[in-house]
Amino acid sequence: MRRILFSILFFLFNFSLYGQIGTFYSTDHELSSTLINGIYQDRRNYIWIATEDGLNKYDGVRFTVYKNFPNDSTSIKNNYVRSLFEDSDGR
């Protein structure tokens, strides 16, 4: 009898637990592409997302998109970002 009561209470307790609610981000929310090649969190807690259409930085509130602009020498080299790394200087 105790075993059955324990089992019932155990299952009822588990159904009352809730995990953190997730957020879905799409290209409607300033993400440059849904085709993601890599995700990295740096020392300053920015989340960098490598996509097939640019590099995205998420600061916890908004996205900043970095893309290649042929006439701008300060833009990234290519929009297809394959992977992400942080060097020893935090760059």
mmCIF file of C-alpha atoms in Angstrom:
data_model
loop_
_atom_site.group_PDB
_atom_site.id
_atom_site.type_symbol
_atom_site.label_atom_id
_atom_site.label_comp_id
_atom_site.label_asym_id
_atom_site.label_seq_id
_atom_site.Cartn_x
_atom_site.Cartn_y
_atom_site.Cartn_z
ATOM 1 C CA MET A 1 0.000 0.000 0.000
ATOM 2 C CA ARG A 2 2.801 2.415 0.878
ATOM 3 C CA ARG A 3 4.544 1.607 -2.367
ATOM 4 C CA ILE A 4 1.437 2.499 -4.401
ATOM 5 C CA LEU A 5 0.894 5.710 -2.432
ATOM 6 C CA PHE A 6 4.548 6.668 -2.877
ATOM 7 C CA SER A 7 4.349 5.978 -6.623
ATOM 8 C CA ILE A 8 1.229 8.111 -7.007
ATOM 9 C CA LEU A 9 2.732 11.009 -5.032
ATOM 10 C CA PHE A 10 5.990 10.719 -6.963
ATOM 11 C CA PHE A 11 4.240 11.022 -10.332
ATOM 12 C CA LEU A 12 1.974 13.842 -9.173
ATOM 13 C CA PHE A 13 4.968 15.787 -7.872
ATOM 14 C CA ASN A 14 6.860 15.356 -11.147
ATOM 15 C CA PHE A 15 3.962 16.697 -13.196
ATOM 16 C CA SER A 16 3.885 19.858 -11.103
ATOM 17 C CA LEU A 17 7.509 20.764 -11.932
ATOM 18 C CA TYR A 18 8.107 23.240 -14.720
ATOM 19 C CA GLY A 19 11.291 23.982 -16.582
ATOM 20 C CA GLN A 20 12.400 27.331 -17.868
ATOM 21 C CA ILE A 21 10.227 28.649 -20.672
ATOM 22 C CA GLY A 22 12.175 28.840 -23.919
ATOM 23 C CA THR A 23 12.118 31.622 -26.490
ATOM 24 C CA PHE A 24 12.048 30.959 -30.222
ATOM 25 C CA TYR A 25 14.051 33.378 -32.358
ATOM 26 C CA SER A 26 13.642 33.591 -36.101
ATOM 27 C CA THR A 27 14.610 35.903 -38.908
ATOM 28 C CA ASP A 28 11.622 38.030 -37.873
ATOM 29 C CA HIS A 29 13.496 38.909 -34.667
ATOM 30 C CA GLU A 30 16.611 40.226 -36.463
ATOM 31 C CA LEU A 31 18.446 36.878 -36.609
ATOM 32 C CA SER A 32 20.107 36.851 -40.036
ATOM 33 C CA SER A 33 19.435 33.176 -40.790
ATOM 34 C CA THR A 34 17.913 30.104 -39.185
ATOM 35 C CA LEU A 35 20.721 27.967 -40.658
ATOM 36 C CA ILE A 36 23.100 28.034 -37.674
ATOM 37 C CA ASN A 37 26.647 26.641 -37.926
ATOM 38 C CA GLY A 38 27.877 27.456 -34.415
ATOM 39 C CA ILE A 39 27.111 29.208 -31.144
ATOM 40 C CA TYR A 40 29.676 30.647 -28.710
ATOM 41 C CA GLN A 41 29.398 32.640 -25.471
ATOM 42 C CA ASP A 42 32.383 34.927 -24.890
ATOM 43 C CA ARG A 43 33.921 36.308 -21.682
ATOM 44 C CA ARG A 44 31.593 39.318 -21.724
ATOM 45 C CA ASN A 45 28.557 37.002 -21.933
ATOM 46 C CA TYR A 46 27.702 37.955 -25.503
ATOM 47 C CA ILE A 47 26.316 35.040 -27.481
ATOM 48 C CA TRP A 48 27.767 34.821 -30.987
ATOM 49 C CA ILE A 49 25.846 32.879 -33.621
ATOM 50 C CA ALA A 50 27.559 31.790 -36.845
ATOM 51 C CA THR A 51 25.045 31.421 -39.680
ATOM 52 C CA GLU A 52 25.070 30.909 -43.414
ATOM 53 C CA ASP A 53 24.034 34.536 -43.862
ATOM 54 C CA GLY A 54 26.211 36.505 -41.461
ATOM 55 C CA LEU A 55 27.469 36.693 -37.890
ATOM 56 C CA ASN A 56 25.002 37.549 -35.116
ATOM 57 C CA LYS A 57 25.753 38.898 -31.635
ATOM 58 C CA TYR A 58 23.090 38.602 -28.934
ATOM 59 C CA ASP A 59 23.471 40.724 -25.787
ATOM 60 C CA GLY A 60 20.457 39.307 -23.957
ATOM 61 C CA VAL A 61 18.077 41.920 -25.370
ATOM 62 C CA ARG A 62 18.753 42.378 -29.075
ATOM 63 C CA PHE A 63 20.695 40.984 -31.996
ATOM 64 C CA THR A 64 23.435 42.805 -33.874
ATOM 65 C CA VAL A 65 24.049 41.384 -37.350
ATOM 66 C CA TYR A 66 27.454 41.566 -39.041
ATOM 67 C CA LYS A 67 27.503 40.969 -42.795
ATOM 68 C CA ASN A 68 29.901 41.337 -45.692
ATOM 69 C CA PHE A 69 29.697 44.583 -47.621
ATOM 70 C CA PRO A 70 32.049 44.502 -50.650
ATOM 71 C CA ASN A 71 32.948 48.211 -50.498
ATOM 72 C CA ASP A 72 33.483 48.244 -46.709
ATOM 73 C CA SER A 73 36.925 47.003 -45.639
ATOM 74 C CA THR A 74 35.799 46.815 -41.981
ATOM 75 C CA SER A 75 32.992 44.315 -42.665
ATOM 76 C CA ILE A 76 33.424 40.562 -42.279
ATOM 77 C CA LYS A 77 35.080 38.716 -45.150
ATOM 78 C CA ASN A 78 32.193 36.402 -46.007
ATOM 79 C CA ASN A 79 28.567 35.965 -44.935
ATOM 80 C CA TYR A 80 28.952 32.183 -44.597
ATOM 81 C CA VAL A 81 30.401 31.867 -41.078
ATOM 82 C CA ARG A 82 31.487 28.293 -40.331
ATOM 83 C CA SER A 83 32.836 28.417 -36.772
ATOM 84 C CA LEU A 84 33.612 30.716 -33.847
ATOM 85 C CA PHE A 85 36.660 31.076 -31.598
ATOM 86 C CA GLU A 86 37.872 33.486 -28.924
ATOM 87 C CA ASP A 87 41.593 34.224 -28.649
ATOM 88 C CA SER A 88 43.568 34.620 -25.408
ATOM 89 C CA ASP A 89 42.924 38.394 -25.460
ATOM 90 C CA GLY A 90 39.164 37.856 -25.464
ATOM 91 C CA ARG A 91 38.672 38.881 -29.091
#
